[in-house]
Coordinates of C-alpha atoms in Angstrom, one line a residue:
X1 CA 0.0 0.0 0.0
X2 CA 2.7 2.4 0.5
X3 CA 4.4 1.5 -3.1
X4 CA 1.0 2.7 -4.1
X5 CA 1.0 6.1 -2.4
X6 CA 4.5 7.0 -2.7
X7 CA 3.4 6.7 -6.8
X8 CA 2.6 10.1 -6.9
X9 CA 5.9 11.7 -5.0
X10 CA 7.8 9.5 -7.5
X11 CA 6.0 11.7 -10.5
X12 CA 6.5 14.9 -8.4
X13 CA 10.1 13.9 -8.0
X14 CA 10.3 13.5 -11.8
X15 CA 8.8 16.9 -13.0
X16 CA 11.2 18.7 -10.2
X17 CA 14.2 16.9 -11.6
X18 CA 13.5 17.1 -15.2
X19 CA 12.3 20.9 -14.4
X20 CA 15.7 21.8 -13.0
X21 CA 17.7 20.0 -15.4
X22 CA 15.8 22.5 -18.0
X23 CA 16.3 25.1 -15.8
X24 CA 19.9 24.5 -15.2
X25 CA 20.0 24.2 -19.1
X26 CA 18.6 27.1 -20.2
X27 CA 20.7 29.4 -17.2
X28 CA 23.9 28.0 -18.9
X29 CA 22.7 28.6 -21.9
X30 CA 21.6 32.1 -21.3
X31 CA 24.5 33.3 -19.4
X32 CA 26.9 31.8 -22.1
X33 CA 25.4 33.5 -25.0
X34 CA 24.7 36.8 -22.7
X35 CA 28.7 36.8 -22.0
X36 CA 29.5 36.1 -25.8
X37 CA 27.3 38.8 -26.9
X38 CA 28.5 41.6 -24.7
X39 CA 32.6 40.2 -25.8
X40 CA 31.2 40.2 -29.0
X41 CA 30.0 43.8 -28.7
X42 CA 32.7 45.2 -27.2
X43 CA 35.5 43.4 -29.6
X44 CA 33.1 44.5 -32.3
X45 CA 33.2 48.2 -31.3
X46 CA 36.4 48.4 -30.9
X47 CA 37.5 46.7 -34.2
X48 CA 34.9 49.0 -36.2
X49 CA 36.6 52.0 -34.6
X50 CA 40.4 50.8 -35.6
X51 CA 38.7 50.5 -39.2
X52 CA 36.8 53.7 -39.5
X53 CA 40.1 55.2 -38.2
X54 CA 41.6 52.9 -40.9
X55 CA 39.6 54.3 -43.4
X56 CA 40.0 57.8 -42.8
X57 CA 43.6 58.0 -42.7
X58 CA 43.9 56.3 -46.2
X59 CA 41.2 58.9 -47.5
X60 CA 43.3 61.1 -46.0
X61 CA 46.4 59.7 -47.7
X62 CA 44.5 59.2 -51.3
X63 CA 43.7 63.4 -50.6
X64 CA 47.3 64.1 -50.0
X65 CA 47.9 62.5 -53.1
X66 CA 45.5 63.4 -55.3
X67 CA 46.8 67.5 -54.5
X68 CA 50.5 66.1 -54.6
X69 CA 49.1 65.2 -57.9
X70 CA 48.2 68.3 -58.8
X71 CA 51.3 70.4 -57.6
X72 CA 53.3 68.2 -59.9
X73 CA 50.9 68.4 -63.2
X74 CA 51.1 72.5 -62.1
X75 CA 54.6 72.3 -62.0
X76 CA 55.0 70.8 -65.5
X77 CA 56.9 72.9 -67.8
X78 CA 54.7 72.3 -71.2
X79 CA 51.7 72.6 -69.1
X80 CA 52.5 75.7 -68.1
X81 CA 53.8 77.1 -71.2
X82 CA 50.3 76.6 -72.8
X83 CA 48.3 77.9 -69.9
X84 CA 50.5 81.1 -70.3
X85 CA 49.7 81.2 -73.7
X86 CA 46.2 80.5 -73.6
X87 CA 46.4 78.0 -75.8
X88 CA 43.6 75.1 -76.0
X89 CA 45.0 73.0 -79.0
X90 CA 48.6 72.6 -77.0
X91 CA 46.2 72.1 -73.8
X92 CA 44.6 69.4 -75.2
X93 CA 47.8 67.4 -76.3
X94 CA 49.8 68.3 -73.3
X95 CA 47.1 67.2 -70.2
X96 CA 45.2 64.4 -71.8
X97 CA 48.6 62.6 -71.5
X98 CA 48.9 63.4 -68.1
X99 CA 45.7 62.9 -66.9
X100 CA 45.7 59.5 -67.9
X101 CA 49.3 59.1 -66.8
X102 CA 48.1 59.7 -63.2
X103 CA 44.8 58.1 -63.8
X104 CA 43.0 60.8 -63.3
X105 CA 38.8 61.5 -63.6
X106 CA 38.4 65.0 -63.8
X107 CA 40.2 67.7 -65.1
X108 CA 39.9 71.0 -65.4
X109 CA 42.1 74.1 -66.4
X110 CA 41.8 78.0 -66.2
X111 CA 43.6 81.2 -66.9
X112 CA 44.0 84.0 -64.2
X113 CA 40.9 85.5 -65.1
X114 CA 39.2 82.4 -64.1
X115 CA 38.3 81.1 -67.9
X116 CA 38.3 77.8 -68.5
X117 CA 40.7 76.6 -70.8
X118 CA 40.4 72.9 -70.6
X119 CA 37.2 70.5 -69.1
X120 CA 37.2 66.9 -68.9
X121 CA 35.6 64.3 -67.1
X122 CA 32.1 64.8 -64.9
X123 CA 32.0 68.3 -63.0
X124 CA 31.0 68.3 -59.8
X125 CA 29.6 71.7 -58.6
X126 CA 32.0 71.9 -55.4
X127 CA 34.7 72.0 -58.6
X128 CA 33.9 75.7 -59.5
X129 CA 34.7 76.8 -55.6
X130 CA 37.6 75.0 -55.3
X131 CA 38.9 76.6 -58.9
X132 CA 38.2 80.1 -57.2
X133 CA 40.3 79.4 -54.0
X134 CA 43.4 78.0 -56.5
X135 CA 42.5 81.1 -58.0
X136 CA 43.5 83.0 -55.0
X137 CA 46.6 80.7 -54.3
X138 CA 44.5 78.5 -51.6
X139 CA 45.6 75.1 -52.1
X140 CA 42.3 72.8 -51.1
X141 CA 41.5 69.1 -51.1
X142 CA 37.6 67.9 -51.1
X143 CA 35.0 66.1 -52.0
X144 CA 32.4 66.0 -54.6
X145 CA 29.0 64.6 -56.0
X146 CA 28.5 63.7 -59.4
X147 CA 25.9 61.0 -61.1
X148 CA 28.7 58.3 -61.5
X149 CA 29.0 58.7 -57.5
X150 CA 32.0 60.3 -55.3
X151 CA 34.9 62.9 -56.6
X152 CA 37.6 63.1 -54.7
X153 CA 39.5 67.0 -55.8
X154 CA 42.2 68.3 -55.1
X155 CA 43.1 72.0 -56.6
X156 CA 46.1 73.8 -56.7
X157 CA 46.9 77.8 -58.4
X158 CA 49.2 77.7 -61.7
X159 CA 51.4 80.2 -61.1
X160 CA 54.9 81.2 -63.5
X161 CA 57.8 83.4 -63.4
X162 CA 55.5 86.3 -63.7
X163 CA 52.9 85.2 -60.5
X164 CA 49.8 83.6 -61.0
X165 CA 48.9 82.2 -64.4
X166 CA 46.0 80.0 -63.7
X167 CA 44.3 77.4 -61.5
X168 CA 43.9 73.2 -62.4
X169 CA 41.5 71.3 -60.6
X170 CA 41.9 66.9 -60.8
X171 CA 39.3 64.8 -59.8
X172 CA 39.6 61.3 -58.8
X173 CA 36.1 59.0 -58.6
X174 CA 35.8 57.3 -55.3
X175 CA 34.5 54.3 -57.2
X176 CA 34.7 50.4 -56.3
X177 CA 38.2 50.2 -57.6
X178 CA 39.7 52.8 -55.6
X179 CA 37.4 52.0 -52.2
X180 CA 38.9 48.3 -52.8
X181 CA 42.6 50.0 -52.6
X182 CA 42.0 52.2 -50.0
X183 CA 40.4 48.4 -48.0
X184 CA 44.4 47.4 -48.6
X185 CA 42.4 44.8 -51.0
X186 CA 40.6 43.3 -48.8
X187 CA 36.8 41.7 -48.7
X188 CA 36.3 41.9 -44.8
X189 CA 35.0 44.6 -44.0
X190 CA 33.3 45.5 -46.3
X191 CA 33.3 49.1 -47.4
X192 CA 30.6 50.9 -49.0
X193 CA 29.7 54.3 -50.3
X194 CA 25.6 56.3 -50.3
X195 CA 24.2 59.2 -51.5
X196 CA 22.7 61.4 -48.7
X197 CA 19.5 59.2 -49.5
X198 CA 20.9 55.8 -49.6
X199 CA 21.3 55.2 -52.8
X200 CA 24.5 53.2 -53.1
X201 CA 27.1 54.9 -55.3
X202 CA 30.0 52.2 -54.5
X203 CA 31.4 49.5 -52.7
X204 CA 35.0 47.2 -51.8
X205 CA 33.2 44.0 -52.7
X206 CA 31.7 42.5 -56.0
X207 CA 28.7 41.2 -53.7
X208 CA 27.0 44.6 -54.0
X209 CA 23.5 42.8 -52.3
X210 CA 25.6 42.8 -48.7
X211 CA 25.3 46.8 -48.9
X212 CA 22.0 47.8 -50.9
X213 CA 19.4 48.6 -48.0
X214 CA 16.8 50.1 -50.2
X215 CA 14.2 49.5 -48.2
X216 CA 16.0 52.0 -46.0
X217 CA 13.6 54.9 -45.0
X218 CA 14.6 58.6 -46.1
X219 CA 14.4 59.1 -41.7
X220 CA 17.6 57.0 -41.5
X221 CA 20.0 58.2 -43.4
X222 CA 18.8 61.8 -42.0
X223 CA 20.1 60.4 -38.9
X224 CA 23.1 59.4 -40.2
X225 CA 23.8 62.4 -41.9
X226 CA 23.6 63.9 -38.2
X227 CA 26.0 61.2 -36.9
X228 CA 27.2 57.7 -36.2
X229 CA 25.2 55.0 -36.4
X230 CA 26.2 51.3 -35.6
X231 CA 23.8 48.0 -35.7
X232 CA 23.6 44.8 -36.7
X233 CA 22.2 43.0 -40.1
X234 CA 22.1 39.2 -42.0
X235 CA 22.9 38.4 -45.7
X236 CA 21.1 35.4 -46.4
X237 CA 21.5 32.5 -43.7
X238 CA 25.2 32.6 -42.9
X239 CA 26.8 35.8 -43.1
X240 CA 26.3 38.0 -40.4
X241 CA 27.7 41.3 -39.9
X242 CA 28.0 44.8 -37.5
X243 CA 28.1 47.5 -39.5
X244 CA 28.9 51.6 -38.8
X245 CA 27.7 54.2 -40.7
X246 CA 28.9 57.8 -41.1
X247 CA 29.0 60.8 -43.3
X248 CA 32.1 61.6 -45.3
X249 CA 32.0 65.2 -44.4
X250 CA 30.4 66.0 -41.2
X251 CA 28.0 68.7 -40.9
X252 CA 26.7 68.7 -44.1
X253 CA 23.5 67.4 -44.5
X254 CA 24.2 66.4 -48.4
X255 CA 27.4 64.6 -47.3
X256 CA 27.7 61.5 -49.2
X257 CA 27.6 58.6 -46.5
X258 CA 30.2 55.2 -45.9
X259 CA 29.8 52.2 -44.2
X260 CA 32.0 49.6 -42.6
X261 CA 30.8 46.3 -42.2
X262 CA 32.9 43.7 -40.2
X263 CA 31.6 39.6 -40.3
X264 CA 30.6 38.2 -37.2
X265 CA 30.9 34.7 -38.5
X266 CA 33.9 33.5 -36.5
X267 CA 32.1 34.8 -33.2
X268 CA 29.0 32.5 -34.5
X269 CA 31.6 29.6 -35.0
X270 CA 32.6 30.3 -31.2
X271 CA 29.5 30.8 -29.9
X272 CA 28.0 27.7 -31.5
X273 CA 31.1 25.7 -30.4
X274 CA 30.8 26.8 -26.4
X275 CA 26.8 25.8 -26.4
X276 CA 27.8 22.9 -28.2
X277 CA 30.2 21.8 -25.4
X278 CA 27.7 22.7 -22.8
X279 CA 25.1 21.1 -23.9
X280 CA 26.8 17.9 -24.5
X281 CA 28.1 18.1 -20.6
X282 CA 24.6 18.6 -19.8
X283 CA 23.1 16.1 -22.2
X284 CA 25.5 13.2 -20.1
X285 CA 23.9 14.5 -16.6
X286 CA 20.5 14.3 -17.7
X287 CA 20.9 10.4 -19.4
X288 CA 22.4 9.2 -16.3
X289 CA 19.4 10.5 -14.3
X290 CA 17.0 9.8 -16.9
X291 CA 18.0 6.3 -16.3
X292 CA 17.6 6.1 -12.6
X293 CA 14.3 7.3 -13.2
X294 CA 13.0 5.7 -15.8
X295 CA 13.6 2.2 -14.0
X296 CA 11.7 3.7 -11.0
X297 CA 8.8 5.3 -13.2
X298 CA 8.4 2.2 -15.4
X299 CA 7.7 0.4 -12.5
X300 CA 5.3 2.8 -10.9
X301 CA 3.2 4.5 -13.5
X302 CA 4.4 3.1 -17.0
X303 CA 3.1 -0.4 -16.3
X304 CA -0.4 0.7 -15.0
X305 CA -0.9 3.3 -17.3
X306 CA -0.3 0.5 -19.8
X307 CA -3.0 -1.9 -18.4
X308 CA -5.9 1.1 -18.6
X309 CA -4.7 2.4 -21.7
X310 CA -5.5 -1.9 -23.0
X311 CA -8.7 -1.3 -21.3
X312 CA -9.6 2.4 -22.7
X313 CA -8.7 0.9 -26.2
X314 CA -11.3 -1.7 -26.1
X315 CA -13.7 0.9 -24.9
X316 CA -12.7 2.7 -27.5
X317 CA -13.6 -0.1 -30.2
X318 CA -17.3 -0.4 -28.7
X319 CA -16.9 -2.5 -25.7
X320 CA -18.7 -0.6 -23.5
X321 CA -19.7 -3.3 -21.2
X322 CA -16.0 -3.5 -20.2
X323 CA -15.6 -3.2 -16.1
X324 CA -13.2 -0.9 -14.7
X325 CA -12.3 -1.0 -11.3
X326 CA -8.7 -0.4 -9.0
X327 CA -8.2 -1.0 -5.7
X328 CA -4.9 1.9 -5.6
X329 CA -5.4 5.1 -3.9
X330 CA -3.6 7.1 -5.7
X331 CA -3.8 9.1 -8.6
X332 CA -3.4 6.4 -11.7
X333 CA -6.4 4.2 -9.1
X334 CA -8.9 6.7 -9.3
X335 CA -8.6 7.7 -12.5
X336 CA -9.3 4.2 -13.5
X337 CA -12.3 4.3 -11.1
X338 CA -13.3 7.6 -12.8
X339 CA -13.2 5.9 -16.5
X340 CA -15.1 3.1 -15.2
X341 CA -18.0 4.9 -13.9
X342 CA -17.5 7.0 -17.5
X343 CA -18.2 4.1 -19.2
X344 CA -21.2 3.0 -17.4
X345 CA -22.4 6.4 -18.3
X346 CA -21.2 6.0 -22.0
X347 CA -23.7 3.1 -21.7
X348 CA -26.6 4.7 -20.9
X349 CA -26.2 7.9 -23.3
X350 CA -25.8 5.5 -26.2
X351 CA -28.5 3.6 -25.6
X352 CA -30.6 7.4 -25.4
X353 CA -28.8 8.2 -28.9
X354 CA -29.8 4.9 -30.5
X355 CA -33.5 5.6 -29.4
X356 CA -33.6 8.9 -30.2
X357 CA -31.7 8.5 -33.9
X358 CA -34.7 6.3 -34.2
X359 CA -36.6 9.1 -33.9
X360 CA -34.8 11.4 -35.9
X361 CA -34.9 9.3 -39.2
X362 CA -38.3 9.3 -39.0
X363 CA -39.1 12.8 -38.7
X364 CA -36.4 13.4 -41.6
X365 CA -38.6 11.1 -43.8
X366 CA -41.6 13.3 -43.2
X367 CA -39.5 16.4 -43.4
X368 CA -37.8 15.3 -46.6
X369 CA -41.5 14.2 -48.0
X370 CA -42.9 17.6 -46.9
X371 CA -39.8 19.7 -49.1
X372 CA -40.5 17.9 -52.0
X373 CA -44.2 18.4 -51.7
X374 CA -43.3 22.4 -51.4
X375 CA -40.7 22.2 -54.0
X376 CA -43.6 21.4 -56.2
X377 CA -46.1 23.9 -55.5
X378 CA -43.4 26.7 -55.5
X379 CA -42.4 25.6 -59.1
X380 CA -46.0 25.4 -60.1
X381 CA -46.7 28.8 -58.4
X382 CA -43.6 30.3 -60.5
X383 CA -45.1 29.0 -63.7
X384 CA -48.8 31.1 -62.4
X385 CA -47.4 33.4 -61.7
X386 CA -44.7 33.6 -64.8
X387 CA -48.4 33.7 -66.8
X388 CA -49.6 36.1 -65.6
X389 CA -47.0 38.8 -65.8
X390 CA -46.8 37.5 -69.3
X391 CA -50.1 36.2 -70.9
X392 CA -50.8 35.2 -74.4
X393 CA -54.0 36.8 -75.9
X394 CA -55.2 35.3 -79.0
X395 CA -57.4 38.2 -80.9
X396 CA -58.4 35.5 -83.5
X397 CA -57.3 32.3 -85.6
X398 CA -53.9 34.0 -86.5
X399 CA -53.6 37.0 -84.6
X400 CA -51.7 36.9 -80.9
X401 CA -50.7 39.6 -78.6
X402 CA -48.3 39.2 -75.7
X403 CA -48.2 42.5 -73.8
X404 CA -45.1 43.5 -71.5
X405 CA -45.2 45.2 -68.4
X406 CA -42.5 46.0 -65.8
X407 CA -38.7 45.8 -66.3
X408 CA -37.6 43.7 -68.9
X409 CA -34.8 41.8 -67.8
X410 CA -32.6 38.9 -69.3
X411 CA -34.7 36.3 -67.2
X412 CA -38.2 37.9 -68.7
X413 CA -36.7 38.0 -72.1
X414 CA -35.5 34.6 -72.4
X415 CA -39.0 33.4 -71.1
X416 CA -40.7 36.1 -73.6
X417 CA -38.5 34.0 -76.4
X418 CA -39.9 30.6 -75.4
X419 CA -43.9 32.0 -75.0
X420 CA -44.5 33.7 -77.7
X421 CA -42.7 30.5 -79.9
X422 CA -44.0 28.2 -78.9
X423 CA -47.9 30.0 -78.5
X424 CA -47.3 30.7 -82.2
X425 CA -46.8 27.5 -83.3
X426 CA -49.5 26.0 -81.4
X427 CA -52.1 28.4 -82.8
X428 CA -50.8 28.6 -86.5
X429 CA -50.7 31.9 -85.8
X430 CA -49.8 34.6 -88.6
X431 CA -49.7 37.8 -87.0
X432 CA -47.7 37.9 -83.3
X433 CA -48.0 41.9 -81.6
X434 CA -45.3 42.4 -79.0
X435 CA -46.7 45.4 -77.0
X436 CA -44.0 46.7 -74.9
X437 CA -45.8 50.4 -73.7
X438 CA -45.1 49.1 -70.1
X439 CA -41.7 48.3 -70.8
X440 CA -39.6 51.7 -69.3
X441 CA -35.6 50.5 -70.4
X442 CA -34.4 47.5 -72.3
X443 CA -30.3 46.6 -71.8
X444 CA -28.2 45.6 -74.8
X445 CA -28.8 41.8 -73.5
X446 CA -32.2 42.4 -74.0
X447 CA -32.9 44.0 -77.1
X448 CA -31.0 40.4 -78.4
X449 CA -32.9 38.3 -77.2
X450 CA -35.7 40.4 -78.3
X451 CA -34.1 40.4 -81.7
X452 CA -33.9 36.6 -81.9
X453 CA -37.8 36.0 -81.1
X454 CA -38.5 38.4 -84.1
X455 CA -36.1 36.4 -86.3
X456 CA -37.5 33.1 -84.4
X457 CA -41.4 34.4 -85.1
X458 CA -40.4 34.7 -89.0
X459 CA -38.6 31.3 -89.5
X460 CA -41.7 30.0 -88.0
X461 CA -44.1 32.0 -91.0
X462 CA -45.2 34.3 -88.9
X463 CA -45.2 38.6 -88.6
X464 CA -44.2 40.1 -85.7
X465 CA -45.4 43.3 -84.8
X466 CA -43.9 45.9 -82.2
X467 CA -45.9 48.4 -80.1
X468 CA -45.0 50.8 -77.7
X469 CA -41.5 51.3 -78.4
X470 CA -40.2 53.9 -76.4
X471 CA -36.9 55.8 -77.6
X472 CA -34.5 54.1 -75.0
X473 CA -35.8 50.5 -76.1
X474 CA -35.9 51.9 -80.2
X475 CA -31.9 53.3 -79.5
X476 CA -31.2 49.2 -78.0
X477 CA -32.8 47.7 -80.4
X478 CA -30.3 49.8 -83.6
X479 CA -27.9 48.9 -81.1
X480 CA -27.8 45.2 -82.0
X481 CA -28.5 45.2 -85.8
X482 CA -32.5 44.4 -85.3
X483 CA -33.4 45.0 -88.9
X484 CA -35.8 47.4 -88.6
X485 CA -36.9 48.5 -92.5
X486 CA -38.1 44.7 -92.0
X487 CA -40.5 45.3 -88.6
X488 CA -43.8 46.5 -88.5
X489 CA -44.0 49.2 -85.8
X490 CA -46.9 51.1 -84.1
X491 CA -46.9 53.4 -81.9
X492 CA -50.0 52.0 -79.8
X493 CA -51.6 48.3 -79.8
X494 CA -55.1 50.1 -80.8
X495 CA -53.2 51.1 -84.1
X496 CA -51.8 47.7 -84.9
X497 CA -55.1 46.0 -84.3
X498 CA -56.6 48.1 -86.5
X499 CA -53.9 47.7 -89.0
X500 CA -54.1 43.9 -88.7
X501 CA -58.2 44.0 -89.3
X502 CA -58.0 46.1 -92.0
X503 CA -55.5 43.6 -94.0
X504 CA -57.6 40.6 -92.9
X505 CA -60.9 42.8 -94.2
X506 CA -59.1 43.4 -97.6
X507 CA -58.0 40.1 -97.9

C-alpha cells in the first residue's frame, strides 16, 4: 500500500528533476550566449573603430595625393607654357597625356581671369569653388557629388615666373576600384559608399546585395547624416555582420555617406562551439538521471498506465460493457475508477442516442417528403405566376398579342422568347404583336434576345409586330442590328389591331 502512495511523489520527484535539469539548461545557456554577446559587442566596437580610423587616414592619404598630384601636373613645364599662352590645342595634347598618366577622372584648367581653358571628365559643382580658391593661391583638397557617384579633388593655383597664371582642378572618382585599394584589397569589412538618401554609389566588394538597403527609410539616413550609427544586419543564412555608418563630411547634410561592415561569423563559429560543449556536458547528466528514473517510473506509473490504456482501447472499439475498477489510492487508481463509472455512463447515453436517432430518421422522412411536396407547389406557383405577368392573348385564328409590363430583364426575355414560340406554333398563328408600352428600359442583353424572337417568329411563318417602343428600347434595339426597315411598328396596340383588321378585311 505504501508503493502505491509513494506513486505520486515519484512523478512529483520527476517533474522537479526534469524541471531543473531545464532550468539548469537554459541558465547555462543564457548566461553563455549573454557573455559572448556583450565580448562580442565590445571586440566588435572596438574593431569598427580601428577601421573607420583605418579608413579615414587612407582617405586622407588618397587626398594628399591626389593635391601632390596636382602640384606636380602645375609644376609641368609644357603645361605651363600653354596655360601662359592660352592656348587650347597645345592644352589638349599636353594634359590628356597626363591625366591619364596619373589616372585621373576630372580635369579641369583655367587662366588667371578664371576662364576655363580645358574640361574633362564629370564636374562636380564643389569644382567651381575649389577653382576660385586655387584662383587665389588656396591650395584645397575635397570632396564631390557627381551622377557616377563620389569625386575626390584636389586644386592647386598655376602660377609662373611672372605670378599667377591660372588654377587646375583633378578629380579622382571614389568608385569600387579605388574603395577596394583604399580596404588594402581586402573583402572583410566590407566598405561601402551612399548618397545622402541611400542610394548606393560604391562599394569594396563585388557582392553589392551585402550593402543595398533600399528598403532604408529617407528618416535613416537623415540620422546618419547627423552622426554615427552602428547596428547589426544578416545576408542570407550565414553571413552576419555589424556594421557603422557615417558621413564623409560631417556637418553637411548632403554629405555622401560610408559604411564599414565587419563579419561576425567567426564569433558565431565560437558561440555555436561553447553551447555545443555545454550542452553535450549537460546532455550526459541528464541520461544518467534519466536512467535512474526511468527504472523507478516504469515500475510505478508506465506499467499501469499501460494496463488502462489496453482497457480504454477496447472501450474505445465499442466495448462498453467492459468493467473498470482499482483497488490503488492514488492518482493512476482513481482515475481508473473515474473511467469506469465513465463508461457506465457512456452506456446509458448510447443507448438514449440509439433511441432517439430512431426518432430522428423518421421525422427526416416526413421532413424530406414535406420539401418535396413544397418544391412542387413553388415551381407550379412560378409558372402562375410567370403567366400572368406574361399572358398570351389570341385576338383571332392567326392573330396573338403578348403584352409587357414591368422591367424587362434577361430572365423575362428569355421566357418572352420561349412564350410567344412556342404559343405561335401552337395556334398557327400569322400575326404575333409584341406590345412593350409598359416596358420603361431595355439593356443591350435584352434587345438580343428580343431580336432573336423576331427572327424566331419569322422562321416559323409568322409577322411580328412591335408596339409601344419607347426611344430608350428603339436606341437598343439599332444597337444590335435588329433590322428594322423589315419590322412593323406602331406606336399604340389600338393602331396595330386596327392595321391587322384592315388587312384581314381586304383580304
Amino acid at each position: 500500500m505504501s508503493s502505491h502512495k509513494n506513486s505520486s511523489i515519484a512523478l512529483r520527484l520527476l517533474g522537479l528533476i526534469l524541471g531543473m535539469f531545464l532550468t539548469l539548461l537554459l541558465i547555462t545557456i543564457a548566461t553563455t550566449l549573454l557573455g559572448l554577446s556583450q565580448f562580442e559587442q565590445r571586440v566588435m566596437a572596438s574593431e569598427l573603430a580601428e577601421e573607420q580610423l583605418l579608413f579615414q587616414q587612407s582617405m586622407q592619404m588618397q587626398q594628399d595625393h591626389l593635391r601632390f598630384t596636382a602640384l606636380v601636373l602645375a609644376e609641368d613645364a609644357s603645361l605651363l607654357a600653354a596655360v601662359q599662352a592660352n592656348d587650347r590645342a597645345m592644352l589638349q595634347r599636353v594634359a590628356i597625356p597626363l591625366q591619364v598618366r596619373y589616372q585621373l577622372d576630372h580635369l579641369k584648367l583655367a587662366g588667371s581671369a578664371g576662364q576655363t581653358l580645358l574640361h574633362t571628365g564629370p564636374t562636380p559643382a564643389e569644382t567651381q569653388v575649389a577653382l576660385r580658391r586655387a584662383l587665389l593661391t588656396i591650395e584645397q583638397a575635397s570632396l564631390g557629388v557627381v551622377p557616377e557617384g563620389v569625386m575626390l579633388l584636389a586644386a592647386v593655383p598655376i602660377k609662373g615666373d611672372d605670378g599667377l597664371t591660372g588654377a587646375l582642378v583633378v578629380g579622382q572618382l571614389l568608385n569600387d576600384r579605388l574603395l577596394h585599394t583604399l580596404n588594402a584589397y581586402r573583402d572583410d569589412p566590407l566598405i561601402g559608399l551612399y548618397t545622402s538618401t541611400g542610394e548606393l554609389l560604391a562599394s569594396s566588394t563585388r557582392n553589392e546585395a551585402a550593402l543595398r538597403l533600399a528598403d532604408r527609410q529617407a528618416s535613416f539616413w537623415q540620422r546618419v547624416g547627423q552622426g554615427e550609427v552602428s547596428e547589426a544586419f544578416q545576408l542570407g543564412r550565414a553571413d552576419r555582420y555589424q556594421v557603422t555608418y557615417a558621413p564623409l563630411n560631417p556637418g553637411d547634410p548632403a554629405t555622401p555617406i560610408y559604411s564599414i561592415a565587419l563579419s561576425t561569423n567567426l564569433f558565431q563559429t565560437l558561440r555555436f562551439a561553447i553551447v555545443q560543449q555545454n550542452l553535450i556536458i549537460l546532455v550526459l547528466v541528464a541520461l544518467i538521471t534519466t536512467g535512474v528514473l526511468v527504472t523507478s517510473v516504469r515500475t510505478m506509473i508506465v506499467r499501469p498506465l499501460g494496463e488502462l490504456d489496453a482497457a480504454t482501447a477496447r472501450v474505445g472499439d465499442g466495448e462498453l460493457d467492459l468493467q473498470l475498477t482499482s483497488e490503488r489510492n492514488d492518482e493512476i487508481g482513481r482515475l481508473t475508477n473515474s473511467f469506469g463509472a465513465m463508461t457506465a455512463r457512456l452506456r446509458a447515453l448510447f443507448a438514449a442516442l440509439d433511441a432517439r436517432n430512431q426518432e430522428l430518421e423518421t421525422e427526416q422522412v416526413q421532413i424530406e417528403t414535406a420539401r418535396a411536396q413544397l418544391q412542387r407547389e413553388v415551381e407550379q406557383a412560378q409558372r402562375t405566376i410567370m403567366n400572368m405577368v406574361m399572358p398570351l392573348i389570341p385576338i383571332d385564328r392567326q392573330t396573338i398579342i403578348v403584352p409587357l409590363v414591368g422591367a424587362l430583364d434577361e430572365v423575362r426575355a428569355t421566357q418572352l422568347l420561349a412564350t410567344l414560340l412556342e404559343g405561335v406554333e401552337q395556334r398557327r398563328a400569322r400575326v404575333a404583336i409584341i406590345d412593350i408600352t409598359g416596358v420603361p428600359v431595355v439593356d443591350q442583353a435584352v434587345a438580343q434576345i428580343l431580336h432573336q424572337a423576331v427572327q424566331g417568329v419569322r422562321l416559323l411563318g409568322a409577322q411580328v409586330i412591335i408596339t409601344g417602343i419607347q426611344p430608350e428600347v428603339a436606341q437598343s434595339m439599332v444597337g444590335v442590328g435588329l433590322e428594322l426597315e423589315q419590322l412593323q411598328t406602331y406606336a399604340t396596340l389600338e393602331q396595330a389591331i386596327s392595321a391587322v383588321n384592315k388587312r384581314g378585311g381586304s383580304r
